[in-house]
PDB file of C-alpha atoms in Angstrom:
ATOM      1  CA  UNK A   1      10.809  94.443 -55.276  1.00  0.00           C
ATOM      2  CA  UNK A   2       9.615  92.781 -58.582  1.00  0.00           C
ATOM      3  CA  UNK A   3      12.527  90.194 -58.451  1.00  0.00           C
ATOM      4  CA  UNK A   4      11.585  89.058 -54.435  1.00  0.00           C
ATOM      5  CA  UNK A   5       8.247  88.935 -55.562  1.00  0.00           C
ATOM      6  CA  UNK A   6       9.032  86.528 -58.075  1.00  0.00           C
ATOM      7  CA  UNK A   7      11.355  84.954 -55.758  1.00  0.00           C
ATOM      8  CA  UNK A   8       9.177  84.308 -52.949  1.00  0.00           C
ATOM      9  CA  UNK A   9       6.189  83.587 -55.281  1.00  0.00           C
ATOM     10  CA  UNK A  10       8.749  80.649 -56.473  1.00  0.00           C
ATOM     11  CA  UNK A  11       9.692  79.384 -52.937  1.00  0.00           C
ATOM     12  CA  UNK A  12       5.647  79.578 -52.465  1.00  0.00           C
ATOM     13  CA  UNK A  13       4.794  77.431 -55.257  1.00  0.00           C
ATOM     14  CA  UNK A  14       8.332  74.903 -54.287  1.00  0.00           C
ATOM     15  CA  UNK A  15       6.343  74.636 -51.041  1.00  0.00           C
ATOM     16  CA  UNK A  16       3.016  74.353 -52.340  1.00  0.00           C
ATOM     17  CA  UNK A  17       3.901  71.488 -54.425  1.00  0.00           C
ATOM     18  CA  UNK A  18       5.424  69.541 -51.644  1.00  0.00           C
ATOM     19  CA  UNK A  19       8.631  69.894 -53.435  1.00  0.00           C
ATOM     20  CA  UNK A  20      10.082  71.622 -50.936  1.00  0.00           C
ATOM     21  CA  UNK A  21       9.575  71.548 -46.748  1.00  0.00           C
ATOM     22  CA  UNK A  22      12.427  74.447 -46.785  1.00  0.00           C
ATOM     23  CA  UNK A  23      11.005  77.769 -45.102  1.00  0.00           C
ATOM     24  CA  UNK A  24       9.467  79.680 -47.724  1.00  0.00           C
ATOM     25  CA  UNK A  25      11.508  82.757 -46.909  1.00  0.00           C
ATOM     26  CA  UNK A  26      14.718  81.019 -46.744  1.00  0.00           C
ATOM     27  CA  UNK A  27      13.493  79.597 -49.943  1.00  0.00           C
ATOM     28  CA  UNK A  28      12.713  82.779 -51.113  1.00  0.00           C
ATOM     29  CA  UNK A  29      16.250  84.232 -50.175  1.00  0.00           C
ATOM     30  CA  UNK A  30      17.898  81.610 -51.723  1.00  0.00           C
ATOM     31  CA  UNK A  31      16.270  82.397 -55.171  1.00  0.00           C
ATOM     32  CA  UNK A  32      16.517  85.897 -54.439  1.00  0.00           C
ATOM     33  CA  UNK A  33      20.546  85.637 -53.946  1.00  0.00           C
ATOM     34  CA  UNK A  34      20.595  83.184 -57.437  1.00  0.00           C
ATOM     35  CA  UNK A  35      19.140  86.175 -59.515  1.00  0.00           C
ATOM     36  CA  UNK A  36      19.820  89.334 -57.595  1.00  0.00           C
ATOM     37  CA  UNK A  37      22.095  90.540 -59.601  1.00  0.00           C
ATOM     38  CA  UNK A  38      25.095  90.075 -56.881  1.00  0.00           C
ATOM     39  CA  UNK A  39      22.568  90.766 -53.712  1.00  0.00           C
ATOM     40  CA  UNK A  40      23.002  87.623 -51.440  1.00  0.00           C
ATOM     41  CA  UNK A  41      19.271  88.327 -49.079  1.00  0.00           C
ATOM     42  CA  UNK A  42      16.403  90.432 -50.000  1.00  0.00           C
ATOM     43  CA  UNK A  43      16.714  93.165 -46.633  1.00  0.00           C
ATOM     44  CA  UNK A  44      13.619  95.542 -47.899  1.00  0.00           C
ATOM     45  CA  UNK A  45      11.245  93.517 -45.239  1.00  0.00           C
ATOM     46  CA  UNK A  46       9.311  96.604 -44.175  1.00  0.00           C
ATOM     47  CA  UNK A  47       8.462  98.435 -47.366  1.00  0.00           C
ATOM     48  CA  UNK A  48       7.632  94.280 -49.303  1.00  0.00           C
ATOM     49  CA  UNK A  49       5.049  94.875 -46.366  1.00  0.00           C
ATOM     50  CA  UNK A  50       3.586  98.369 -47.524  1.00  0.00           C
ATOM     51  CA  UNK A  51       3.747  96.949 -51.497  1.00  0.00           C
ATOM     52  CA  UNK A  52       2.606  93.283 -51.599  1.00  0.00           C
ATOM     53  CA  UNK A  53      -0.653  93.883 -51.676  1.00  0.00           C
ATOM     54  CA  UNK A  54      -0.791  96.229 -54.819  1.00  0.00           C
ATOM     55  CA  UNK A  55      -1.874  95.032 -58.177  1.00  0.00           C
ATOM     56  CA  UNK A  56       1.879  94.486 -59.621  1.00  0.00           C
ATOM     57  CA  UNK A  57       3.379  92.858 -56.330  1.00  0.00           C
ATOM     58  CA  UNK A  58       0.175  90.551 -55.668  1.00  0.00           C
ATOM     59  CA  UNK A  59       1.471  87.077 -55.504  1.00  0.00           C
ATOM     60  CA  UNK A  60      -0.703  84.475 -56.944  1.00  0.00           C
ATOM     61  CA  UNK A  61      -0.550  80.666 -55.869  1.00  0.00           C
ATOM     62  CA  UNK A  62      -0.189  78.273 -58.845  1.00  0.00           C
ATOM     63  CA  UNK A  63       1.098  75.166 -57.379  1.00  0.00           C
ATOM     64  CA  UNK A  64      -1.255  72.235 -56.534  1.00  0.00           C
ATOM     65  CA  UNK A  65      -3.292  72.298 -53.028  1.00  0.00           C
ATOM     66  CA  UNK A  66      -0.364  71.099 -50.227  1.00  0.00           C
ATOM     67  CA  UNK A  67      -1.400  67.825 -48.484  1.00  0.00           C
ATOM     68  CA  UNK A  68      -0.530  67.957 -45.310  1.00  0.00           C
ATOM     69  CA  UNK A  69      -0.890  64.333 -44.521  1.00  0.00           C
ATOM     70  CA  UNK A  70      -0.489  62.117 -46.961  1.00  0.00           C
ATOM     71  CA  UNK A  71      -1.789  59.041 -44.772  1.00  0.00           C
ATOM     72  CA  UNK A  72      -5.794  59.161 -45.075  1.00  0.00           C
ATOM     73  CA  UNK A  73      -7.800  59.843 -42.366  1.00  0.00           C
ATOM     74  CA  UNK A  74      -9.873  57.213 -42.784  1.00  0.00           C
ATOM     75  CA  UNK A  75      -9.721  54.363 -45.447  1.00  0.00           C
ATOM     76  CA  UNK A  76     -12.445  56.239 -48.360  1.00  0.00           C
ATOM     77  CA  UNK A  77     -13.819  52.582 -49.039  1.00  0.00           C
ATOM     78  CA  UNK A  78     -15.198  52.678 -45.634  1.00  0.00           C
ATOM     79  CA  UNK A  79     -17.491  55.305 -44.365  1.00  0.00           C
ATOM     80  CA  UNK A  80     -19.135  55.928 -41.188  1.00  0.00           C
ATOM     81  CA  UNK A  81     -22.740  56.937 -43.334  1.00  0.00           C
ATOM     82  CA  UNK A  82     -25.304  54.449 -42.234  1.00  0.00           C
ATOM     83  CA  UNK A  83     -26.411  55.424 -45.947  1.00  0.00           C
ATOM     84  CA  UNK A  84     -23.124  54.025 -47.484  1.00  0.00           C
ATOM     85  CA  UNK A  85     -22.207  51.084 -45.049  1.00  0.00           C
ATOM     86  CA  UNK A  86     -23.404  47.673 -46.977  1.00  0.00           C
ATOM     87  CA  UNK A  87     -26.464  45.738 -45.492  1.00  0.00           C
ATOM     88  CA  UNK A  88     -25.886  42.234 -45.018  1.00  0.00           C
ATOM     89  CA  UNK A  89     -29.040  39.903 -46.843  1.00  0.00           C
ATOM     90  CA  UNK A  90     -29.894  38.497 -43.730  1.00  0.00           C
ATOM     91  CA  UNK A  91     -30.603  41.388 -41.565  1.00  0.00           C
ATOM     92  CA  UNK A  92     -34.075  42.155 -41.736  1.00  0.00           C
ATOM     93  CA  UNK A  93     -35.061  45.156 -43.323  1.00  0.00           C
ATOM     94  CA  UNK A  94     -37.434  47.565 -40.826  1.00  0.00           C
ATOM     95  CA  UNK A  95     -39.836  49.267 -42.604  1.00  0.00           C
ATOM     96  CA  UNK A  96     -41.863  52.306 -40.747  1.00  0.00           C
ATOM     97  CA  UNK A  97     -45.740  51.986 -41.236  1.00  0.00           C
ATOM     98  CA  UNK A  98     -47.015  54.128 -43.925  1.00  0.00           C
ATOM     99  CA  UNK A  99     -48.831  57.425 -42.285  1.00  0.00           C
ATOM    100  CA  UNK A 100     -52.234  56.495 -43.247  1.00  0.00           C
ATOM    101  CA  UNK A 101     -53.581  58.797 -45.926  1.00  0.00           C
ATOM    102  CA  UNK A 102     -56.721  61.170 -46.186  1.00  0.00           C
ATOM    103  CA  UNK A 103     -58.947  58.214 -48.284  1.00  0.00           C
ATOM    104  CA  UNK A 104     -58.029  55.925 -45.908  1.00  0.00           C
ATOM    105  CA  UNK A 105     -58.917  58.258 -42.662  1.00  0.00           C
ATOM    106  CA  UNK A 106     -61.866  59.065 -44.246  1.00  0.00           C
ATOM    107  CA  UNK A 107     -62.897  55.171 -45.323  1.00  0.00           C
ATOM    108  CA  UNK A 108     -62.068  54.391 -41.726  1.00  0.00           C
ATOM    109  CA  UNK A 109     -64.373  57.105 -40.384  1.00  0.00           C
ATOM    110  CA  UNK A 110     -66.977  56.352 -42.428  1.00  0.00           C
ATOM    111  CA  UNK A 111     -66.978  52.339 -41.408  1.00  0.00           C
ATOM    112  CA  UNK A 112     -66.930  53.355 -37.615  1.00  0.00           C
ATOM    113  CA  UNK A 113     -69.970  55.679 -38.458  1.00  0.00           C
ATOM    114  CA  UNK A 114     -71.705  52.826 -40.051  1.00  0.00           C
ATOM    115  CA  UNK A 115     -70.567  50.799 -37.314  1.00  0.00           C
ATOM    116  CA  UNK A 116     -72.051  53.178 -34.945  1.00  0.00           C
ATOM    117  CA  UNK A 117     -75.220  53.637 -36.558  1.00  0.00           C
ATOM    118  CA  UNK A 118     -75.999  49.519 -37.016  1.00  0.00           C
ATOM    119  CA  UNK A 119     -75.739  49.180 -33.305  1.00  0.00           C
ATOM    120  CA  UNK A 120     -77.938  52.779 -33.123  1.00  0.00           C
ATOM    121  CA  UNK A 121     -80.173  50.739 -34.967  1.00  0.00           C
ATOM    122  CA  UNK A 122     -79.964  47.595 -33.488  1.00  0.00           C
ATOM    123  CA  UNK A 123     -80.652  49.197 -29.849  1.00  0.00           C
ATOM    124  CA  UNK A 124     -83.739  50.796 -31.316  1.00  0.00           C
ATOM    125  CA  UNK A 125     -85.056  47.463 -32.429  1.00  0.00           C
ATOM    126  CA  UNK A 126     -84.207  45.788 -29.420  1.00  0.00           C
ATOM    127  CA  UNK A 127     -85.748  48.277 -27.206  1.00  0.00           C
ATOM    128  CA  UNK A 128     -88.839  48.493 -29.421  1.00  0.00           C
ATOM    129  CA  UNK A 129     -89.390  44.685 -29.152  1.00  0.00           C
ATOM    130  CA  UNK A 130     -89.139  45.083 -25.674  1.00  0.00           C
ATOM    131  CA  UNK A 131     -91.468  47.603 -25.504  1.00  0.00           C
ATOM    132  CA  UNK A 132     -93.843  45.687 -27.469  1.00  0.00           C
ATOM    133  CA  UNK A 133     -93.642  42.871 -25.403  1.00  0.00           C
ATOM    134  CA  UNK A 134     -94.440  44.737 -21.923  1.00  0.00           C
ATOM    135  CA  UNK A 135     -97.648  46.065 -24.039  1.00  0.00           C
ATOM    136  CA  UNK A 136     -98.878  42.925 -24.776  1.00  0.00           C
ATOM    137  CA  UNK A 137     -98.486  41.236 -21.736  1.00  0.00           C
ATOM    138  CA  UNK A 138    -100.437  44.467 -20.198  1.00  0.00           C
ATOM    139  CA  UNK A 139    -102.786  44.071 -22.829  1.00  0.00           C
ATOM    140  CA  UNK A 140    -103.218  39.615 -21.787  1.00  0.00           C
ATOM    141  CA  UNK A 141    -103.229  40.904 -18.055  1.00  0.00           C
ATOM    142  CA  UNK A 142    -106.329  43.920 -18.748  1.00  0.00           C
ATOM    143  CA  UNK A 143    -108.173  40.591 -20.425  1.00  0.00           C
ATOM    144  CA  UNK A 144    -107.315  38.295 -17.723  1.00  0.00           C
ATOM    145  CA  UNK A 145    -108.738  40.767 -14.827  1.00  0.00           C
ATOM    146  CA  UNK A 146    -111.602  41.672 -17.267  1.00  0.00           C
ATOM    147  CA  UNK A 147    -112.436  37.678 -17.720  1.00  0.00           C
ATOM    148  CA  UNK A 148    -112.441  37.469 -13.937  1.00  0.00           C
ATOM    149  CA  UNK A 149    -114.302  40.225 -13.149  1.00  0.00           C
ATOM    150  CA  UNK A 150    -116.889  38.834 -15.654  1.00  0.00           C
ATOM    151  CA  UNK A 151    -116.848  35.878 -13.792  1.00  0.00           C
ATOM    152  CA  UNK A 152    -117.406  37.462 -10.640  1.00  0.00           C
ATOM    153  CA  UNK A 153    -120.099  39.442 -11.736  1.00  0.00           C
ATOM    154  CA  UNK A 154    -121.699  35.943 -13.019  1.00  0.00           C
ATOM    155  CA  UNK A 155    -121.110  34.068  -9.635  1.00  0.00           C
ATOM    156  CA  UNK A 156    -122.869  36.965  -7.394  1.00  0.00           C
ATOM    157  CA  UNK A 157    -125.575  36.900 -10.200  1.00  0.00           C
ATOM    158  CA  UNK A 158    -126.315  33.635  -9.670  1.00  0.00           C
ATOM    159  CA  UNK A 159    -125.790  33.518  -6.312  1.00  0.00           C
ATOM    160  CA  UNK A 160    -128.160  36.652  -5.492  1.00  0.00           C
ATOM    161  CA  UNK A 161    -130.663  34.438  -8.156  1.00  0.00           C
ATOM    162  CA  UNK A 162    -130.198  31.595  -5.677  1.00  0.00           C
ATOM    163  CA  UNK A 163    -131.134  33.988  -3.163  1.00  0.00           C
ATOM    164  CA  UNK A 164    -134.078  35.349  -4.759  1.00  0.00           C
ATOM    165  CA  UNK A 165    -135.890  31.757  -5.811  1.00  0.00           C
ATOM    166  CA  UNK A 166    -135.404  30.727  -2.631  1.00  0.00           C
ATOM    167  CA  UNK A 167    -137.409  33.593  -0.941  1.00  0.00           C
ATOM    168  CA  UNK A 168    -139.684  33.247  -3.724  1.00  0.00           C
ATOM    169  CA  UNK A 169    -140.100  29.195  -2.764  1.00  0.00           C
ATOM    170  CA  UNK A 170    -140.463  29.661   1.024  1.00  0.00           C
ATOM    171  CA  UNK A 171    -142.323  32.886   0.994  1.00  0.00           C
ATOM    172  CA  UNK A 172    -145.099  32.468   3.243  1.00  0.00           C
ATOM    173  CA  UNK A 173    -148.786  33.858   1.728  1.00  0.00           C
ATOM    174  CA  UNK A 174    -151.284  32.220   4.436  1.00  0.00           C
ATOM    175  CA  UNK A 175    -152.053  36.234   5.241  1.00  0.00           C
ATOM    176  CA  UNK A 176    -151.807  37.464   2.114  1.00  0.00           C
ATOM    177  CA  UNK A 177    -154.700  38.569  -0.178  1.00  0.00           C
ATOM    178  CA  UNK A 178    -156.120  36.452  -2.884  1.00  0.00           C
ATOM    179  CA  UNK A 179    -154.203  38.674  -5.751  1.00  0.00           C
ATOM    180  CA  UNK A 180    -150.807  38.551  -4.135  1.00  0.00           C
ATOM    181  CA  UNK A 181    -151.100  34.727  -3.804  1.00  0.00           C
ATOM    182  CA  UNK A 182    -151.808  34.802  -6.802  1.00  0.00           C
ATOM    183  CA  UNK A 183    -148.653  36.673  -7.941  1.00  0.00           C
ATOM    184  CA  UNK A 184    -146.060  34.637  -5.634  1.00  0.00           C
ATOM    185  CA  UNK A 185    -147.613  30.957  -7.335  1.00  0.00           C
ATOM    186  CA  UNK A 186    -146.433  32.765 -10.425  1.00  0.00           C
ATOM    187  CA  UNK A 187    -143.386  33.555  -9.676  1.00  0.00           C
ATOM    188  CA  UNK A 188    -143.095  30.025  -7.784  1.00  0.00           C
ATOM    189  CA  UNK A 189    -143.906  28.757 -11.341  1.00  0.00           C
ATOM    190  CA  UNK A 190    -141.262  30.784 -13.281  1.00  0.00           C
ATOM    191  CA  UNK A 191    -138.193  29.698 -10.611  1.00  0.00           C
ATOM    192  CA  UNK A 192    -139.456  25.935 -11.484  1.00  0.00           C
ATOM    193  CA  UNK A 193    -139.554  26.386 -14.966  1.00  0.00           C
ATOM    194  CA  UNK A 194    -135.979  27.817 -14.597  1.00  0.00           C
ATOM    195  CA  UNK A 195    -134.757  24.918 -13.252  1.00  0.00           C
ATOM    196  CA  UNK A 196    -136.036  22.555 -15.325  1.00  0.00           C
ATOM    197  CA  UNK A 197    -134.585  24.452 -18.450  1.00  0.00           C
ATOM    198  CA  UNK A 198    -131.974  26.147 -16.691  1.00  0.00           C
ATOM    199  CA  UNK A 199    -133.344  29.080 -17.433  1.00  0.00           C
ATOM    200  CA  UNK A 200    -131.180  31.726 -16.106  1.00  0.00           C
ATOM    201  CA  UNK A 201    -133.474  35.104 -17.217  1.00  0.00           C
ATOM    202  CA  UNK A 202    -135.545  37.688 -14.810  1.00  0.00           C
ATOM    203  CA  UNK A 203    -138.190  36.471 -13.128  1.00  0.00           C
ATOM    204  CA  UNK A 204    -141.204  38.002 -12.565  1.00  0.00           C
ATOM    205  CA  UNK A 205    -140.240  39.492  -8.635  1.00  0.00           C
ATOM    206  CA  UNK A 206    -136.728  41.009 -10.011  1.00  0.00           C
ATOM    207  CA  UNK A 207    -138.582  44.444  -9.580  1.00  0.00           C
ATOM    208  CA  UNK A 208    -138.522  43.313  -5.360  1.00  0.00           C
ATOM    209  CA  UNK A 209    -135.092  42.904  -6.056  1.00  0.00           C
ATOM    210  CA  UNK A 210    -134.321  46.128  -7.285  1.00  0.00           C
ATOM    211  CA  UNK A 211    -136.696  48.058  -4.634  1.00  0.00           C
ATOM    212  CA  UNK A 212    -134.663  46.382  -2.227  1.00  0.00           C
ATOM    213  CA  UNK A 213    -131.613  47.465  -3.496  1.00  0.00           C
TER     214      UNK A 213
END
């Protein structure tokens, strides 16, 4: 058993090696029959089966690794790596944009709040002057109807004036008392003296007026 262990251990390493294509149990054999002390083949098949894996039997490789084919693969100063092909100079390199970072998301936040808020701003003043505006042109059209007003209160002054001197000019005071006569040359004397001053105040029959009224 020892000597076809060492036999086939032999043919193993032969084949290993690439020293040797031969089967490695005709190898074996052959060795086997060279030292066998007069025993051409090793025949004891079925118990090397039982025994080869103990400790003493246990054969251990010690040849180099067998290359099965010596003709590469593929050439090893090429490689299919986008990471080790070359890059020619004049391809243009592509470069990802950078994530943008927490300072920067926060600088950009904080320039479309201030953003926001100078239009926020700018929408108050614009409504404000707006605002302003319709107020004063309420304000210019409260004066204009007050002006006119006045001035329509002046003209129907006048006018019931007009009114009044007139009566007082034509009133008629052929059958009136002494006293009343008296009274309406007057008052016939204050509407003159109005018009020659343009005296525009009461006169002295304004309380007729206002019994009338």
């Amino acid at each position: 058993m020892a000597k076809w262990r060492d036999a086939l251990a032999k043919a193993i390493n032969l084949y290993r090696s690439g020293e040797n294509r031969t089967n490695e149990l005709i190898q074996a054999q052959i060795w086997f029959g060279a030292t066998g002390g007069g025993k051409k083949s090793f025949t004891h098949h079925e118990c090397w089966e039982v025994v080869k894996y103990c400790k003493r039997f246990i054969i251990i490789p010690t040849g180099p690794d067998v290359v099965l084919n010596e003709t590469p693969l593929r050439d090893s100063t090429t490689s299919d790596s986008p990471l080790d092909s070359p890059m020619s100079e004049d391809s243009p390199i592509q470069k990802e944009p950078r994530p943008i970072g927490q300072k920067a998301t926060k600088a950009k936040k904080a320039g479309n709040s201030s953003n926001y808020n100078s239009k926020f701003l700018e929408e108050i003043a614009r409504q404000n002057a707006i605002r302003i505006e319709m107020e004063q042109k309420r304000q210019d059209m409260e004066v204009a109807i007050q002006a006119e007003c006045a001035r329509e209160k002046e003209y129907l002054r006048k006018e019931d004036m007009e009114k009044t001197d007139r009566e007082t000019m034509t009133m008629d005071t052929s059958h009136m008392s002494s006293e009343t006569k008296q009274y309406w040359k007057l008052e016939r004397r204050d509407v003159m003296r109005r018009r020659l001053f343009q005296d525009d105040g009461p006169s002295n029959t304004d309380w007729l007026n206002d019994q009338n009224h």
